[in-house]
Amino acid sequence: MKKVTVKAYAKINLTLDVKGLKNNFHPIRSIVSSVGIFDKITLVKRKDKKIKLITSGINPGCSKTQNNAYKTAELFVKTFSTNGVNIYLKKQIPVGAGLGGSSADVAGVLIGMKKLFGLDVDLEPLANLLGSDCNYMLRGGYAYLSGRGEKVRSLLIRKRFPVVIITASEAVSSKNCYKAFDERGKVSKECSGVALNFLENEDYAGFFAVMKNDLYKPALTFCPSMKDNLTALKESGASVAIMTGSGSAVYGIYKNGFAQGRAYKKLKKKQVGSGIIKTKTKI
């Protein structure tokens, strides 16, 4: 095999509980789901040990050697003594939006290189070295995350929620957002455990009622437009509207595909945010 193509899917946080800084990281609890936005990654074998990255689509916002796709391939080659690869990354997941695009690329390159070189290896240790939620991105779907986000419990949830995502022109740095969270010094009561019970028992009204994201107010200082974007989602008929990750994307969940489609058209017409995406959970 000389070439492999992988779809690296984005995620949304359905809940996000954040605790205060402990041992240089913030313990979290979060229910997450993959959604149908993806970066397309094509890997081609090289005859040497070099890594070459060619990007298209959305600007990743960093140099090629600082790109997580490049770093992942570099670590893979070093760890498993394989040849290098040419990486063709078609970036479609918005950057700095809380949709996990960088982590998705890590997982996509790991999965692709494992297949490309025909190796029977455990990818989790490398994923955990490269980012807190990269381990989750290896499998996707619904999951309950804890620790730094590296502890993953997959969830057997059948429901696929219709979702509309609004992106903002401003990107939010996770590092800056967590710093602002620490400066606020406010930790709220966890919701993820209660939310999971509602979700597993198919009590969606209860689930929507307790959903929250502890990083919303800190992120709002870097991206004030999120407030208007959330209002627009609620006014379009969303059952619930919330920020994902550390922002700057927000999303609404709708009762059915018809309500989702109507909201999508309405929001597109109003030209809300910098981009509007119609998708579903659980890819």
PDB file of C-alpha atoms in Angstrom:
ATOM      1  CA  MET A   1       0.000   0.000   0.000  1.00  0.00           C
ATOM      2  CA  LYS A   2       1.415   3.369  -1.069  1.00  0.00           C
ATOM      3  CA  LYS A   3      -1.408   5.734  -0.135  1.00  0.00           C
ATOM      4  CA  VAL A   4      -4.118   6.027   2.544  1.00  0.00           C
ATOM      5  CA  THR A   5      -6.906   8.597   2.924  1.00  0.00           C
ATOM      6  CA  VAL A   6      -8.585   9.254   6.282  1.00  0.00           C
ATOM      7  CA  LYS A   7     -11.521  11.452   7.288  1.00  0.00           C
ATOM      8  CA  ALA A   8     -10.697  13.122  10.619  1.00  0.00           C
ATOM      9  CA  TYR A   9     -14.001  14.158  12.209  1.00  0.00           C
ATOM     10  CA  ALA A  10     -14.661  17.152  14.464  1.00  0.00           C
ATOM     11  CA  LYS A  11     -16.370  16.926  17.862  1.00  0.00           C
ATOM     12  CA  ILE A  12     -18.651  19.021  20.033  1.00  0.00           C
ATOM     13  CA  ASN A  13     -18.798  19.155  23.827  1.00  0.00           C
ATOM     14  CA  LEU A  14     -22.339  18.478  24.981  1.00  0.00           C
ATOM     15  CA  THR A  15     -21.245  19.273  28.540  1.00  0.00           C
ATOM     16  CA  LEU A  16     -17.976  20.606  29.953  1.00  0.00           C
ATOM     17  CA  ASP A  17     -17.231  20.752  33.683  1.00  0.00           C
ATOM     18  CA  VAL A  18     -13.867  22.289  34.578  1.00  0.00           C
ATOM     19  CA  LYS A  19     -12.176  22.190  37.968  1.00  0.00           C
ATOM     20  CA  GLY A  20      -9.425  24.453  39.273  1.00  0.00           C
ATOM     21  CA  LEU A  21      -5.781  23.953  38.318  1.00  0.00           C
ATOM     22  CA  LYS A  22      -4.265  20.765  39.793  1.00  0.00           C
ATOM     23  CA  ASN A  23      -0.736  19.511  39.046  1.00  0.00           C
ATOM     24  CA  ASN A  24      -0.514  21.918  36.089  1.00  0.00           C
ATOM     25  CA  PHE A  25      -3.747  20.801  34.443  1.00  0.00           C
ATOM     26  CA  HIS A  26      -7.481  21.315  34.847  1.00  0.00           C
ATOM     27  CA  PRO A  27      -9.464  18.135  35.632  1.00  0.00           C
ATOM     28  CA  ILE A  28     -12.569  17.987  33.442  1.00  0.00           C
ATOM     29  CA  ARG A  29     -15.745  15.995  32.977  1.00  0.00           C
ATOM     30  CA  SER A  30     -17.300  16.181  29.533  1.00  0.00           C
ATOM     31  CA  ILE A  31     -19.811  14.405  27.333  1.00  0.00           C
ATOM     32  CA  VAL A  32     -18.671  14.685  23.731  1.00  0.00           C
ATOM     33  CA  SER A  33     -19.816  13.536  20.324  1.00  0.00           C
ATOM     34  CA  SER A  34     -18.267  13.490  16.898  1.00  0.00           C
ATOM     35  CA  VAL A  35     -20.054  15.496  14.191  1.00  0.00           C
ATOM     36  CA  GLY A  36     -20.038  15.312  10.423  1.00  0.00           C
ATOM     37  CA  ILE A  37     -17.374  17.939   9.669  1.00  0.00           C
ATOM     38  CA  PHE A  38     -13.989  16.478   8.803  1.00  0.00           C
ATOM     39  CA  ASP A  39     -10.488  17.221   7.626  1.00  0.00           C
ATOM     40  CA  LYS A  40      -9.407  15.004   4.743  1.00  0.00           C
ATOM     41  CA  ILE A  41      -5.921  13.556   5.231  1.00  0.00           C
ATOM     42  CA  THR A  42      -4.086  11.675   2.489  1.00  0.00           C
ATOM     43  CA  LEU A  43      -0.778   9.997   3.382  1.00  0.00           C
ATOM     44  CA  VAL A  44       1.713   8.868   0.759  1.00  0.00           C
ATOM     45  CA  LYS A  45       4.773   6.746   1.566  1.00  0.00           C
ATOM     46  CA  ARG A  46       8.205   8.203   1.038  1.00  0.00           C
ATOM     47  CA  LYS A  47      11.458   6.309   0.414  1.00  0.00           C
ATOM     48  CA  ASP A  48      13.259   8.341   3.084  1.00  0.00           C
ATOM     49  CA  LYS A  49      12.489   9.382   6.678  1.00  0.00           C
ATOM     50  CA  LYS A  50      11.316  12.897   5.824  1.00  0.00           C
ATOM     51  CA  ILE A  51       7.900  14.434   6.457  1.00  0.00           C
ATOM     52  CA  LYS A  52       6.315  16.820   3.988  1.00  0.00           C
ATOM     53  CA  LEU A  53       3.031  18.626   4.689  1.00  0.00           C
ATOM     54  CA  ILE A  54       0.890  20.157   1.961  1.00  0.00           C
ATOM     55  CA  THR A  55      -2.216  21.995   3.180  1.00  0.00           C
ATOM     56  CA  SER A  56      -5.327  23.313   1.447  1.00  0.00           C
ATOM     57  CA  GLY A  57      -8.683  24.698   2.533  1.00  0.00           C
ATOM     58  CA  ILE A  58      -8.822  26.646   5.803  1.00  0.00           C
ATOM     59  CA  ASN A  59      -5.529  28.216   6.887  1.00  0.00           C
ATOM     60  CA  PRO A  60      -4.238  26.182   9.882  1.00  0.00           C
ATOM     61  CA  GLY A  61      -2.766  29.357  11.363  1.00  0.00           C
ATOM     62  CA  CYS A  62       0.672  27.928  12.126  1.00  0.00           C
ATOM     63  CA  SER A  63       3.891  26.971  10.345  1.00  0.00           C
ATOM     64  CA  LYS A  64       4.033  23.537   8.747  1.00  0.00           C
ATOM     65  CA  THR A  65       6.556  22.185  11.265  1.00  0.00           C
ATOM     66  CA  GLN A  66       4.347  23.389  14.134  1.00  0.00           C
ATOM     67  CA  ASN A  67       1.243  21.775  12.649  1.00  0.00           C
ATOM     68  CA  ASN A  68      -0.002  18.819  14.714  1.00  0.00           C
ATOM     69  CA  ALA A  69      -0.322  16.637  11.620  1.00  0.00           C
ATOM     70  CA  TYR A  70       3.386  17.162  10.917  1.00  0.00           C
ATOM     71  CA  LYS A  71       4.393  16.629  14.559  1.00  0.00           C
ATOM     72  CA  THR A  72       2.350  13.422  14.709  1.00  0.00           C
ATOM     73  CA  ALA A  73       3.979  11.946  11.617  1.00  0.00           C
ATOM     74  CA  GLU A  74       7.398  12.901  12.952  1.00  0.00           C
ATOM     75  CA  LEU A  75       6.727  11.139  16.274  1.00  0.00           C
ATOM     76  CA  PHE A  76       5.294   8.075  14.501  1.00  0.00           C
ATOM     77  CA  VAL A  77       8.419   7.702  12.346  1.00  0.00           C
ATOM     78  CA  LYS A  78      10.687   8.111  15.373  1.00  0.00           C
ATOM     79  CA  THR A  79       8.698   5.674  17.539  1.00  0.00           C
ATOM     80  CA  PHE A  80       8.150   2.883  15.028  1.00  0.00           C
ATOM     81  CA  SER A  81      11.191   3.408  12.738  1.00  0.00           C
ATOM     82  CA  THR A  82       9.095   3.680   9.578  1.00  0.00           C
ATOM     83  CA  ASN A  83       9.796   5.685   6.453  1.00  0.00           C
ATOM     84  CA  GLY A  84       8.399   9.179   6.179  1.00  0.00           C
ATOM     85  CA  VAL A  85       5.249  10.404   4.461  1.00  0.00           C
ATOM     86  CA  ASN A  86       3.849  13.202   2.368  1.00  0.00           C
ATOM     87  CA  ILE A  87       0.756  14.540   4.142  1.00  0.00           C
ATOM     88  CA  TYR A  88      -1.954  16.192   2.059  1.00  0.00           C
ATOM     89  CA  LEU A  89      -4.214  17.936   4.578  1.00  0.00           C
ATOM     90  CA  LYS A  90      -7.470  19.424   3.309  1.00  0.00           C
ATOM     91  CA  LYS A  91      -8.539  21.545   6.280  1.00  0.00           C
ATOM     92  CA  GLN A  92     -12.324  21.871   6.634  1.00  0.00           C
ATOM     93  CA  ILE A  93     -12.749  22.035  10.423  1.00  0.00           C
ATOM     94  CA  PRO A  94     -12.673  25.686  11.559  1.00  0.00           C
ATOM     95  CA  VAL A  95      -9.551  26.611  13.563  1.00  0.00           C
ATOM     96  CA  GLY A  96      -9.715  27.949  17.141  1.00  0.00           C
ATOM     97  CA  ALA A  97     -13.388  27.053  17.326  1.00  0.00           C
ATOM     98  CA  GLY A  98     -13.495  24.338  20.009  1.00  0.00           C
ATOM     99  CA  LEU A  99     -14.316  21.671  17.427  1.00  0.00           C
ATOM    100  CA  GLY A 100     -11.150  19.635  18.000  1.00  0.00           C
ATOM    101  CA  GLY A 101      -9.693  20.044  14.529  1.00  0.00           C
ATOM    102  CA  SER A 102      -6.070  19.845  15.637  1.00  0.00           C
ATOM    103  CA  SER A 103      -6.708  16.724  17.724  1.00  0.00           C
ATOM    104  CA  ALA A 104      -8.692  15.186  14.877  1.00  0.00           C
ATOM    105  CA  ASP A 105      -5.666  15.629  12.616  1.00  0.00           C
ATOM    106  CA  VAL A 106      -3.447  13.889  15.189  1.00  0.00           C
ATOM    107  CA  ALA A 107      -5.803  10.919  15.288  1.00  0.00           C
ATOM    108  CA  GLY A 108      -6.197  10.882  11.516  1.00  0.00           C
ATOM    109  CA  VAL A 109      -2.448  10.783  10.894  1.00  0.00           C
ATOM    110  CA  LEU A 110      -1.923   8.075  13.549  1.00  0.00           C
ATOM    111  CA  ILE A 111      -4.695   5.881  12.129  1.00  0.00           C
ATOM    112  CA  GLY A 112      -3.567   6.498   8.556  1.00  0.00           C
ATOM    113  CA  MET A 113       0.113   5.753   9.191  1.00  0.00           C
ATOM    114  CA  LYS A 114      -0.705   2.589  11.130  1.00  0.00           C
ATOM    115  CA  LYS A 115      -2.686   1.364   8.135  1.00  0.00           C
ATOM    116  CA  LEU A 116      -0.185   2.639   5.560  1.00  0.00           C
ATOM    117  CA  PHE A 117       2.737   0.755   7.142  1.00  0.00           C
ATOM    118  CA  GLY A 118       0.679  -2.288   8.158  1.00  0.00           C
ATOM    119  CA  LEU A 119       1.648  -2.138  11.830  1.00  0.00           C
ATOM    120  CA  ASP A 120      -0.079  -3.855  14.756  1.00  0.00           C
ATOM    121  CA  VAL A 121       0.613  -1.176  17.380  1.00  0.00           C
ATOM    122  CA  ASP A 122      -1.256   0.620  20.171  1.00  0.00           C
ATOM    123  CA  LEU A 123      -1.809   4.248  19.182  1.00  0.00           C
ATOM    124  CA  GLU A 124      -3.117   5.489  22.540  1.00  0.00           C
ATOM    125  CA  PRO A 125       0.288   6.267  24.146  1.00  0.00           C
ATOM    126  CA  LEU A 126       1.231   8.473  21.192  1.00  0.00           C
ATOM    127  CA  ALA A 127      -2.200  10.111  21.154  1.00  0.00           C
ATOM    128  CA  ASN A 128      -1.884  10.979  24.856  1.00  0.00           C
ATOM    129  CA  LEU A 129       1.547  12.503  24.282  1.00  0.00           C
ATOM    130  CA  LEU A 130       0.186  14.734  21.545  1.00  0.00           C
ATOM    131  CA  GLY A 131      -2.930  16.143  23.230  1.00  0.00           C
ATOM    132  CA  SER A 132      -5.496  15.635  25.957  1.00  0.00           C
ATOM    133  CA  ASP A 133      -8.415  14.633  23.723  1.00  0.00           C
ATOM    134  CA  CYS A 134      -6.446  12.914  20.932  1.00  0.00           C
ATOM    135  CA  ASN A 135      -7.134   9.508  22.491  1.00  0.00           C
ATOM    136  CA  TYR A 136     -10.876  10.145  22.165  1.00  0.00           C
ATOM    137  CA  MET A 137     -10.432  11.241  18.550  1.00  0.00           C
ATOM    138  CA  LEU A 138      -9.015   7.805  17.695  1.00  0.00           C
ATOM    139  CA  ARG A 139     -12.484   6.324  18.160  1.00  0.00           C
ATOM    140  CA  GLY A 140     -14.988   9.216  18.070  1.00  0.00           C
ATOM    141  CA  GLY A 141     -18.708   8.675  18.637  1.00  0.00           C
ATOM    142  CA  TYR A 142     -20.271   9.528  21.974  1.00  0.00           C
ATOM    143  CA  ALA A 143     -17.972   9.410  24.987  1.00  0.00           C
ATOM    144  CA  TYR A 144     -17.547  10.554  28.579  1.00  0.00           C
ATOM    145  CA  LEU A 145     -14.162  12.204  29.140  1.00  0.00           C
ATOM    146  CA  SER A 146     -12.397  12.748  32.455  1.00  0.00           C
ATOM    147  CA  GLY A 147      -8.923  13.530  33.806  1.00  0.00           C
ATOM    148  CA  ARG A 148      -7.324  15.977  31.374  1.00  0.00           C
ATOM    149  CA  GLY A 149      -9.650  14.528  28.742  1.00  0.00           C
ATOM    150  CA  GLU A 150      -7.409  11.507  28.095  1.00  0.00           C
ATOM    151  CA  LYS A 151      -9.643   9.120  30.070  1.00  0.00           C
ATOM    152  CA  VAL A 152     -12.292   7.966  27.622  1.00  0.00           C
ATOM    153  CA  ARG A 153     -15.430   5.934  28.253  1.00  0.00           C
ATOM    154  CA  SER A 154     -17.311   5.209  25.036  1.00  0.00           C
ATOM    155  CA  LEU A 155     -21.087   5.536  25.289  1.00  0.00           C
ATOM    156  CA  LEU A 156     -23.683   3.392  23.548  1.00  0.00           C
ATOM    157  CA  ILE A 157     -26.059   6.205  22.596  1.00  0.00           C
ATOM    158  CA  ARG A 158     -28.189   5.686  19.488  1.00  0.00           C
ATOM    159  CA  LYS A 159     -29.670   9.169  19.220  1.00  0.00           C
ATOM    160  CA  ARG A 160     -28.331  11.419  16.489  1.00  0.00           C
ATOM    161  CA  PHE A 161     -29.127  15.055  17.246  1.00  0.00           C
ATOM    162  CA  PRO A 162     -29.626  17.514  14.363  1.00  0.00           C
ATOM    163  CA  VAL A 163     -27.149  20.345  14.950  1.00  0.00           C
ATOM    164  CA  VAL A 164     -26.451  23.792  13.512  1.00  0.00           C
ATOM    165  CA  ILE A 165     -23.019  25.257  14.304  1.00  0.00           C
ATOM    166  CA  ILE A 166     -22.199  28.966  14.068  1.00  0.00           C
ATOM    167  CA  THR A 167     -18.535  29.868  13.796  1.00  0.00           C
ATOM    168  CA  ALA A 168     -17.076  33.270  14.669  1.00  0.00           C
ATOM    169  CA  SER A 169     -14.439  35.356  12.915  1.00  0.00           C
ATOM    170  CA  GLU A 170     -12.396  35.414  16.133  1.00  0.00           C
ATOM    171  CA  ALA A 171     -10.471  32.302  17.163  1.00  0.00           C
ATOM    172  CA  VAL A 172     -10.120  31.516  20.881  1.00  0.00           C
ATOM    173  CA  SER A 173      -6.872  30.106  22.260  1.00  0.00           C
ATOM    174  CA  SER A 174      -7.529  27.261  24.725  1.00  0.00           C
ATOM    175  CA  LYS A 175      -4.482  28.347  26.728  1.00  0.00           C
ATOM    176  CA  ASN A 176      -5.768  31.912  27.078  1.00  0.00           C
ATOM    177  CA  CYS A 177      -9.277  30.705  27.856  1.00  0.00           C
ATOM    178  CA  TYR A 178      -8.117  28.472  30.708  1.00  0.00           C
ATOM    179  CA  LYS A 179      -5.963  31.309  32.036  1.00  0.00           C
ATOM    180  CA  ALA A 180      -9.028  33.567  32.090  1.00  0.00           C
ATOM    181  CA  PHE A 181     -10.963  30.762  33.809  1.00  0.00           C
ATOM    182  CA  ASP A 182      -8.321  30.660  36.561  1.00  0.00           C
ATOM    183  CA  GLU A 183      -8.393  34.434  36.933  1.00  0.00           C
ATOM    184  CA  ARG A 184     -12.167  34.374  37.451  1.00  0.00           C
ATOM    185  CA  GLY A 185     -11.678  31.842  40.253  1.00  0.00           C
ATOM    186  CA  LYS A 186     -15.215  30.462  39.958  1.00  0.00           C
ATOM    187  CA  VAL A 187     -15.931  26.728  39.794  1.00  0.00           C
ATOM    188  CA  SER A 188     -19.551  25.661  39.338  1.00  0.00           C
ATOM    189  CA  LYS A 189     -21.351  22.451  40.243  1.00  0.00           C
ATOM    190  CA  GLU A 190     -20.727  19.539  37.876  1.00  0.00           C
ATOM    191  CA  CYS A 191     -23.475  18.631  35.426  1.00  0.00           C
ATOM    192  CA  SER A 192     -21.949  15.844  33.334  1.00  0.00           C
ATOM    193  CA  GLY A 193     -22.931  12.937  35.597  1.00  0.00           C
ATOM    194  CA  VAL A 194     -26.553  14.053  35.829  1.00  0.00           C
ATOM    195  CA  ALA A 195     -26.622  14.862  32.116  1.00  0.00           C
ATOM    196  CA  LEU A 196     -25.307  11.407  31.250  1.00  0.00           C
ATOM    197  CA  ASN A 197     -28.084   9.783  33.263  1.00  0.00           C
ATOM    198  CA  PHE A 198     -30.686  11.794  31.334  1.00  0.00           C
ATOM    199  CA  LEU A 199     -29.038  10.982  28.004  1.00  0.00           C
ATOM    200  CA  GLU A 200     -28.768   7.244  28.662  1.00  0.00           C
ATOM    201  CA  ASN A 201     -32.428   7.161  29.745  1.00  0.00           C
ATOM    202  CA  GLU A 202     -33.484   9.085  26.633  1.00  0.00           C
ATOM    203  CA  ASP A 203     -34.821  11.989  28.702  1.00  0.00           C
ATOM    204  CA  TYR A 204     -33.711  14.638  26.244  1.00  0.00           C
ATOM    205  CA  ALA A 205     -35.648  17.504  27.865  1.00  0.00           C
ATOM    206  CA  GLY A 206     -33.833  16.778  31.125  1.00  0.00           C
ATOM    207  CA  PHE A 207     -30.539  16.496  29.269  1.00  0.00           C
ATOM    208  CA  PHE A 208     -30.973  19.855  27.529  1.00  0.00           C
ATOM    209  CA  ALA A 209     -31.947  21.515  30.828  1.00  0.00           C
ATOM    210  CA  VAL A 210     -28.654  20.682  32.560  1.00  0.00           C
ATOM    211  CA  MET A 211     -26.168  21.101  29.678  1.00  0.00           C
ATOM    212  CA  LYS A 212     -23.492  23.725  30.345  1.00  0.00           C
ATOM    213  CA  ASN A 213     -19.935  24.709  29.470  1.00  0.00           C
ATOM    214  CA  ASP A 214     -17.786  26.159  32.273  1.00  0.00           C
ATOM    215  CA  LEU A 215     -15.478  27.899  29.792  1.00  0.00           C
ATOM    216  CA  TYR A 216     -18.184  30.030  28.200  1.00  0.00           C
ATOM    217  CA  LYS A 217     -17.750  33.190  30.288  1.00  0.00           C
ATOM    218  CA  PRO A 218     -13.936  33.172  30.102  1.00  0.00           C
ATOM    219  CA  ALA A 219     -14.123  32.595  26.329  1.00  0.00           C
ATOM    220  CA  LEU A 220     -16.630  35.407  25.937  1.00  0.00           C
ATOM    221  CA  THR A 221     -13.936  37.955  26.836  1.00  0.00           C
ATOM    222  CA  PHE A 222     -12.024  36.930  23.696  1.00  0.00           C
ATOM    223  CA  CYS A 223     -15.052  36.485  21.433  1.00  0.00           C
ATOM    224  CA  PRO A 224     -18.015  38.685  22.468  1.00  0.00           C
ATOM    225  CA  SER A 225     -19.922  37.795  19.274  1.00  0.00           C
ATOM    226  CA  MET A 226     -20.660  34.333  20.709  1.00  0.00           C
ATOM    227  CA  LYS A 227     -23.402  35.869  22.839  1.00  0.00           C
ATOM    228  CA  ASP A 228     -25.278  37.155  19.771  1.00  0.00           C
ATOM    229  CA  ASN A 229     -24.676  33.862  17.962  1.00  0.00           C
ATOM    230  CA  LEU A 230     -26.232  31.899  20.845  1.00  0.00           C
ATOM    231  CA  THR A 231     -29.211  34.254  20.871  1.00  0.00           C
ATOM    232  CA  ALA A 232     -29.650  33.725  17.125  1.00  0.00           C
ATOM    233  CA  LEU A 233     -29.661  29.935  17.617  1.00  0.00           C
ATOM    234  CA  LYS A 234     -32.298  30.147  20.347  1.00  0.00           C
ATOM    235  CA  GLU A 235     -34.440  32.472  18.252  1.00  0.00           C
ATOM    236  CA  SER A 236     -34.173  30.037  15.330  1.00  0.00           C
ATOM    237  CA  GLY A 237     -35.884  27.338  17.402  1.00  0.00           C
ATOM    238  CA  ALA A 238     -33.008  25.414  18.965  1.00  0.00           C
ATOM    239  CA  SER A 239     -34.001  23.222  21.924  1.00  0.00           C
ATOM    240  CA  VAL A 240     -30.688  24.165  23.525  1.00  0.00           C
ATOM    241  CA  ALA A 241     -27.730  26.329  22.463  1.00  0.00           C
ATOM    242  CA  ILE A 242     -24.234  26.126  23.944  1.00  0.00           C
ATOM    243  CA  MET A 243     -20.557  26.764  23.219  1.00  0.00           C
ATOM    244  CA  THR A 244     -18.258  23.870  22.321  1.00  0.00           C
ATOM    245  CA  GLY A 245     -14.804  23.401  23.861  1.00  0.00           C
ATOM    246  CA  SER A 246     -13.143  26.720  24.647  1.00  0.00           C
ATOM    247  CA  GLY A 247     -14.987  28.416  21.768  1.00  0.00           C
ATOM    248  CA  SER A 248     -15.417  30.255  19.517  1.00  0.00           C
ATOM    249  CA  ALA A 249     -18.023  28.042  17.829  1.00  0.00           C
ATOM    250  CA  VAL A 250     -21.485  27.661  19.310  1.00  0.00           C
ATOM    251  CA  TYR A 251     -24.201  25.246  18.288  1.00  0.00           C
ATOM    252  CA  GLY A 252     -27.882  24.516  18.670  1.00  0.00           C
ATOM    253  CA  ILE A 253     -29.673  21.162  18.844  1.00  0.00           C
ATOM    254  CA  TYR A 254     -33.043  20.849  17.090  1.00  0.00           C
ATOM    255  CA  LYS A 255     -36.057  18.595  17.546  1.00  0.00           C
ATOM    256  CA  ASN A 256     -35.843  17.122  14.068  1.00  0.00           C
ATOM    257  CA  GLY A 257     -34.335  17.592  10.627  1.00  0.00           C
ATOM    258  CA  PHE A 258     -37.173  19.853   9.487  1.00  0.00           C
ATOM    259  CA  ALA A 259     -36.612  22.300  12.367  1.00  0.00           C
ATOM    260  CA  GLN A 260     -32.872  22.138  11.731  1.00  0.00           C
ATOM    261  CA  GLY A 261     -33.281  22.870   8.012  1.00  0.00           C
ATOM    262  CA  ARG A 262     -35.605  25.792   8.648  1.00  0.00           C
ATOM    263  CA  ALA A 263     -33.196  27.257  11.210  1.00  0.00           C
ATOM    264  CA  TYR A 264     -30.227  26.808   8.881  1.00  0.00           C
ATOM    265  CA  LYS A 265     -31.954  28.745   6.107  1.00  0.00           C
ATOM    266  CA  LYS A 266     -33.001  31.491   8.504  1.00  0.00           C
ATOM    267  CA  LEU A 267     -29.516  31.881   9.952  1.00  0.00           C
ATOM    268  CA  LYS A 268     -27.880  31.856   6.508  1.00  0.00           C
ATOM    269  CA  LYS A 269     -30.264  34.577   5.362  1.00  0.00           C
ATOM    270  CA  LYS A 270     -29.425  36.711   8.412  1.00  0.00           C
ATOM    271  CA  GLN A 271     -25.688  36.105   7.782  1.00  0.00           C
ATOM    272  CA  VAL A 272     -25.079  35.284  11.438  1.00  0.00           C
ATOM    273  CA  GLY A 273     -21.451  34.688  12.480  1.00  0.00           C
ATOM    274  CA  SER A 274     -18.695  33.944   9.990  1.00  0.00           C
ATOM    275  CA  GLY A 275     -20.034  30.546   8.935  1.00  0.00           C
ATOM    276  CA  ILE A 276     -22.980  28.215   9.498  1.00  0.00           C
ATOM    277  CA  ILE A 277     -22.745  24.420   9.386  1.00  0.00           C
ATOM    278  CA  LYS A 278     -25.599  21.911   9.336  1.00  0.00           C
ATOM    279  CA  THR A 279     -24.662  18.482  10.680  1.00  0.00           C
ATOM    280  CA  LYS A 280     -25.509  15.691  13.146  1.00  0.00           C
ATOM    281  CA  THR A 281     -23.947  14.070  16.173  1.00  0.00           C
ATOM    282  CA  LYS A 282     -22.489  10.554  16.290  1.00  0.00           C
ATOM    283  CA  ILE A 283     -20.538   9.956  13.103  1.00  0.00           C
TER     284      ILE A 283
END
